[in-house]
Each structure stands twice: as structure tokens, then as C-alpha cells.
Coordinates of C-alpha atoms in Angstrom, one line a residue:
M19 CA 62.4 18.8 -61.6
S20 CA 63.5 19.6 -58.1
K21 CA 61.9 18.2 -55.0
K22 CA 60.5 21.7 -54.4
H23 CA 58.3 21.5 -57.5
H24 CA 57.5 17.8 -57.2
H25 CA 54.0 18.3 -56.1
H26 CA 53.1 20.2 -59.3
T27 CA 52.1 18.1 -62.2
D28 CA 51.8 20.8 -64.8
G29 CA 55.5 21.8 -64.9
L30 CA 55.1 25.4 -63.7
T31 CA 57.7 27.0 -61.5
E32 CA 56.8 28.4 -58.1
Q33 CA 56.9 31.9 -59.4
E34 CA 54.7 31.1 -62.4
E35 CA 52.2 29.5 -60.0
Q36 CA 52.1 32.6 -57.9
D37 CA 51.4 34.7 -61.0
L38 CA 48.4 32.6 -61.9
P39 CA 45.0 33.8 -60.7
V40 CA 43.9 32.0 -57.5
D41 CA 41.2 29.9 -59.1
A42 CA 43.6 28.8 -61.9
Q43 CA 46.3 27.6 -59.5
P44 CA 46.7 23.9 -59.2
Q45 CA 45.0 22.6 -56.2
T46 CA 46.4 19.9 -54.0
P47 CA 43.9 17.0 -53.7
Q48 CA 41.5 17.8 -50.9
E49 CA 38.5 15.9 -49.5
E50 CA 35.2 17.1 -51.0
P51 CA 33.5 19.4 -48.5
A52 CA 30.7 17.7 -46.6
P53 CA 27.4 18.6 -48.3
Q54 CA 25.7 21.3 -46.4
P55 CA 22.1 20.5 -45.3
D56 CA 19.4 22.2 -47.5
Y57 CA 17.6 24.2 -44.8
Y58 CA 14.9 25.4 -47.1
E59 CA 14.0 21.8 -48.1
K60 CA 14.0 20.8 -44.4
Y61 CA 11.8 23.8 -43.6
V62 CA 9.3 22.9 -46.4
R63 CA 9.2 19.3 -45.3
L64 CA 8.7 20.2 -41.6
S65 CA 6.0 22.7 -42.5
A66 CA 4.1 20.1 -44.6
D67 CA 4.5 17.6 -41.7
F68 CA 3.1 20.1 -39.2
E69 CA 0.2 21.0 -41.5
N70 CA -0.7 17.3 -41.9
F71 CA -0.5 16.9 -38.1
R72 CA -2.8 19.9 -37.6
K73 CA -5.4 18.6 -40.0
R74 CA -5.3 15.0 -38.6
T75 CA -5.7 16.4 -35.1
E76 CA -8.7 18.5 -36.1
R77 CA -10.3 15.5 -37.8
E78 CA -9.7 13.3 -34.7
K79 CA -11.1 16.0 -32.4
A80 CA -14.2 16.4 -34.6
A81 CA -14.6 12.6 -34.6
L82 CA -14.3 12.4 -30.8
L83 CA -16.8 15.2 -30.3
A84 CA -19.3 13.5 -32.7
Y85 CA -18.8 10.2 -30.9
G86 CA -19.4 11.8 -27.5
K87 CA -22.4 13.7 -28.8
K88 CA -23.8 10.5 -30.3
D89 CA -23.2 8.6 -27.1
F90 CA -25.0 11.3 -25.1
V91 CA -27.9 11.5 -27.4
E92 CA -28.4 7.8 -27.4
K93 CA -28.8 8.0 -23.6
L94 CA -31.4 10.7 -23.9
L95 CA -33.6 9.0 -26.5
P96 CA -35.5 6.6 -24.2
A97 CA -36.6 9.6 -22.0
Y98 CA -37.4 11.7 -25.0
E99 CA -39.5 8.9 -26.5
V100 CA -41.5 8.4 -23.2
M101 CA -42.2 12.2 -23.2
L102 CA -43.3 12.1 -26.9
R103 CA -45.7 9.2 -26.2
Q104 CA -47.1 10.9 -23.1
Q105 CA -47.6 14.1 -25.1
A106 CA -49.6 12.1 -27.7
H107 CA -51.6 10.4 -25.0
M108 CA -52.4 13.8 -23.3
Q109 CA -53.4 15.3 -26.7
K110 CA -55.8 12.5 -27.2
E111 CA -57.3 13.0 -23.7
E112 CA -57.6 16.7 -24.5
A113 CA -59.4 16.0 -27.7
D114 CA -61.8 13.8 -25.7
E115 CA -62.2 16.8 -23.3
K116 CA -60.9 14.8 -20.4
G117 CA -58.6 16.3 -17.7
S118 CA -58.7 18.9 -15.0
A119 CA -57.0 22.2 -14.8
Q120 CA -54.1 20.5 -13.2
M121 CA -53.7 18.1 -16.1
Q122 CA -53.9 21.1 -18.5
S123 CA -51.0 22.7 -16.6
L124 CA -49.0 19.5 -16.7
R125 CA -49.7 19.2 -20.4
A126 CA -48.5 22.8 -21.0
G127 CA -45.3 22.1 -19.0
L128 CA -44.6 18.9 -20.9
N129 CA -45.2 20.7 -24.2
M130 CA -42.6 23.4 -23.2
V131 CA -40.0 20.8 -22.3
L132 CA -40.5 18.9 -25.5
G133 CA -40.4 22.1 -27.5
E134 CA -37.0 22.9 -26.1
L135 CA -35.7 19.3 -26.6
K136 CA -37.0 19.4 -30.2
K137 CA -35.1 22.7 -30.9
A138 CA -31.9 21.2 -29.4
F139 CA -32.3 18.0 -31.4
A140 CA -33.1 20.0 -34.6
A141 CA -29.9 22.1 -34.1
E142 CA -27.9 18.8 -33.9
R143 CA -29.8 17.4 -37.0
I144 CA -31.4 14.7 -34.9
E145 CA -34.8 13.6 -36.4
K146 CA -37.4 11.1 -35.5
L147 CA -37.9 8.5 -38.2
D148 CA -41.3 8.5 -39.8
V149 CA -42.0 4.8 -40.5
V150 CA -45.7 4.0 -39.7
G151 CA -47.8 3.4 -42.8
K152 CA -44.8 3.2 -45.0
P153 CA -43.1 0.2 -46.7
Y154 CA -40.8 -1.7 -44.3
D155 CA -37.2 -0.6 -44.8
P156 CA -34.5 -2.8 -43.1
Q157 CA -32.1 0.1 -43.3
T158 CA -34.2 2.2 -41.0
S159 CA -36.3 -0.3 -39.0
E160 CA -36.0 -3.6 -37.3
A161 CA -39.1 -5.9 -37.7
I162 CA -39.9 -7.6 -34.4
A163 CA -43.2 -9.2 -35.6
L164 CA -45.2 -10.0 -38.7
V165 CA -49.0 -9.8 -38.4
P166 CA -51.7 -10.8 -40.8
A167 CA -52.9 -7.8 -42.8
P168 CA -55.0 -7.0 -45.9
A169 CA -53.3 -7.2 -49.2
D170 CA -53.0 -3.4 -49.5
K171 CA -51.0 -3.4 -46.2
D172 CA -48.6 -6.2 -47.1
G173 CA -45.0 -5.2 -46.3
Q174 CA -46.1 -1.9 -44.5
V175 CA -45.2 -0.9 -41.0
L176 CA -48.4 -1.1 -39.0
E177 CA -47.0 -0.2 -35.6
E178 CA -44.0 1.4 -34.1
V179 CA -42.9 -0.3 -30.9
Q180 CA -39.8 1.8 -30.4
M181 CA -39.1 5.1 -32.1
G182 CA -36.2 5.3 -34.5
F183 CA -33.9 8.4 -34.9
S184 CA -31.3 9.6 -37.3
M185 CA -28.5 12.0 -36.7
E186 CA -27.0 14.1 -39.5
G187 CA -28.7 11.7 -42.0
K188 CA -27.3 8.5 -40.4
I189 CA -29.4 6.0 -38.5
L190 CA -28.8 6.7 -34.8
R191 CA -31.2 4.1 -33.6
P192 CA -33.5 2.0 -35.9
A193 CA -37.2 1.9 -35.2
R194 CA -38.6 -1.4 -33.9
V195 CA -41.7 -2.1 -35.8
V196 CA -44.6 -4.6 -36.5
V197 CA -45.0 -5.3 -40.2
G198 CA -48.1 -6.4 -42.0
K199 CA -48.1 -9.6 -44.0
A200 CA -50.9 -10.2 -46.5
E201 CA -53.2 -13.0 -45.3
E202 CA -53.1 -14.9 -48.6
E203 CA -49.4 -14.7 -48.6
A204 CA -49.1 -15.9 -45.0
K205 CA -51.4 -18.9 -45.8
K206 CA -49.3 -19.8 -48.8
Q207 CA -46.1 -19.7 -46.7
E208 CA -47.8 -21.8 -44.0
A209 CA -48.9 -24.4 -46.5
E210 CA -45.4 -24.6 -48.0
T211 CA -43.8 -25.3 -44.6
K212 CA -46.2 -28.2 -43.9

């Protein structure tokens, strides 16, 4: 074999090589081409990452808004409670037929303001907890005192010192309450501690 044909390993002459189809011609060893990036795969991955980012951002935004709303409502609750208690007091005076025309006007104004607040609170699913006369529930109330009570009132909430509220079914502020303790039970516990 001449030097001219030295690079061929299959023993074909140069003319025979040229007569072969291009894809059948022997190839000189070449480096493998660098793999081309799979643009579709990158697009799908990027699209999924963006969708996850969008969902996470929406969740975080909703959580921030809910937290801000909760914080704002908690600041309003003391004033709302004062107005509710004043309304109850005024209704009692009205039932006792006490009060002047000026008091009746004040009562009507207070009722309108409370009506609007109640609508706004209802729209945000904020509700006053109804605890008086019901069994004490540590999930919704905080007992600040136990007082002697008849056996049928044992463990019941006798008085609400601070109103409790829930927001969207979750406790926003627990009620602070006085709970009845049966007198016989209280005496037994007192005897046991001595």
C-alpha cells in the first residue's frame, strides 16, 4: 500500500472510495459533536419553574393580606366590644323606659354604626363567640375565675368578661370568662388541699 492510501484501513483505492456513496465512505476519526442543548426540555422546565413561582407568590400574597387583615381587625375589636356593650346597656334602659329624646337619637346612631360594622365583619367571616351559659371550652375561652355555682351550672360559663371572636372559623381572640364550680365539688377540693 502506498503512502497515499495509508489512512484507509479497508484497502480501497482512492477511485473506489470516491465511487462509494458519501455515507458509506470511511470516515477519518473525528471528535463527537458536542451535544446540542434540548431547548424543548429547557422550555418545559422553565415553564414549570415559573408556574411554581407564580403559585407561591399568590399564596404568599394571600397570607400577607390575611395577616394584615387579622392584625387590623384585632385593633378594632376593643372598640367594637365597647359599642356592643353600650348598645346592650341602652337597650336595657329603653326597656325600662328611661331616656330622653336625645338618648333615643344617640341610641339610633349607635345602632346604625354597629349595623355597618356587623355587615363588614360578616363579610370577612368575623363572628362573636357565643359562650355564656355553655360548657367551658378551653379552645375558645380563657377562664379567669372559678366561682361557686349550683351543681347544674358546674363547668358552665357564667359571665363573659371580654368578648371572644373568630375569623373564618379560627379563634381570633378567645373570650375571657368566669366559670361556675359546683359548691360540693369546690368543698371537696378545698378539704383535699388541707
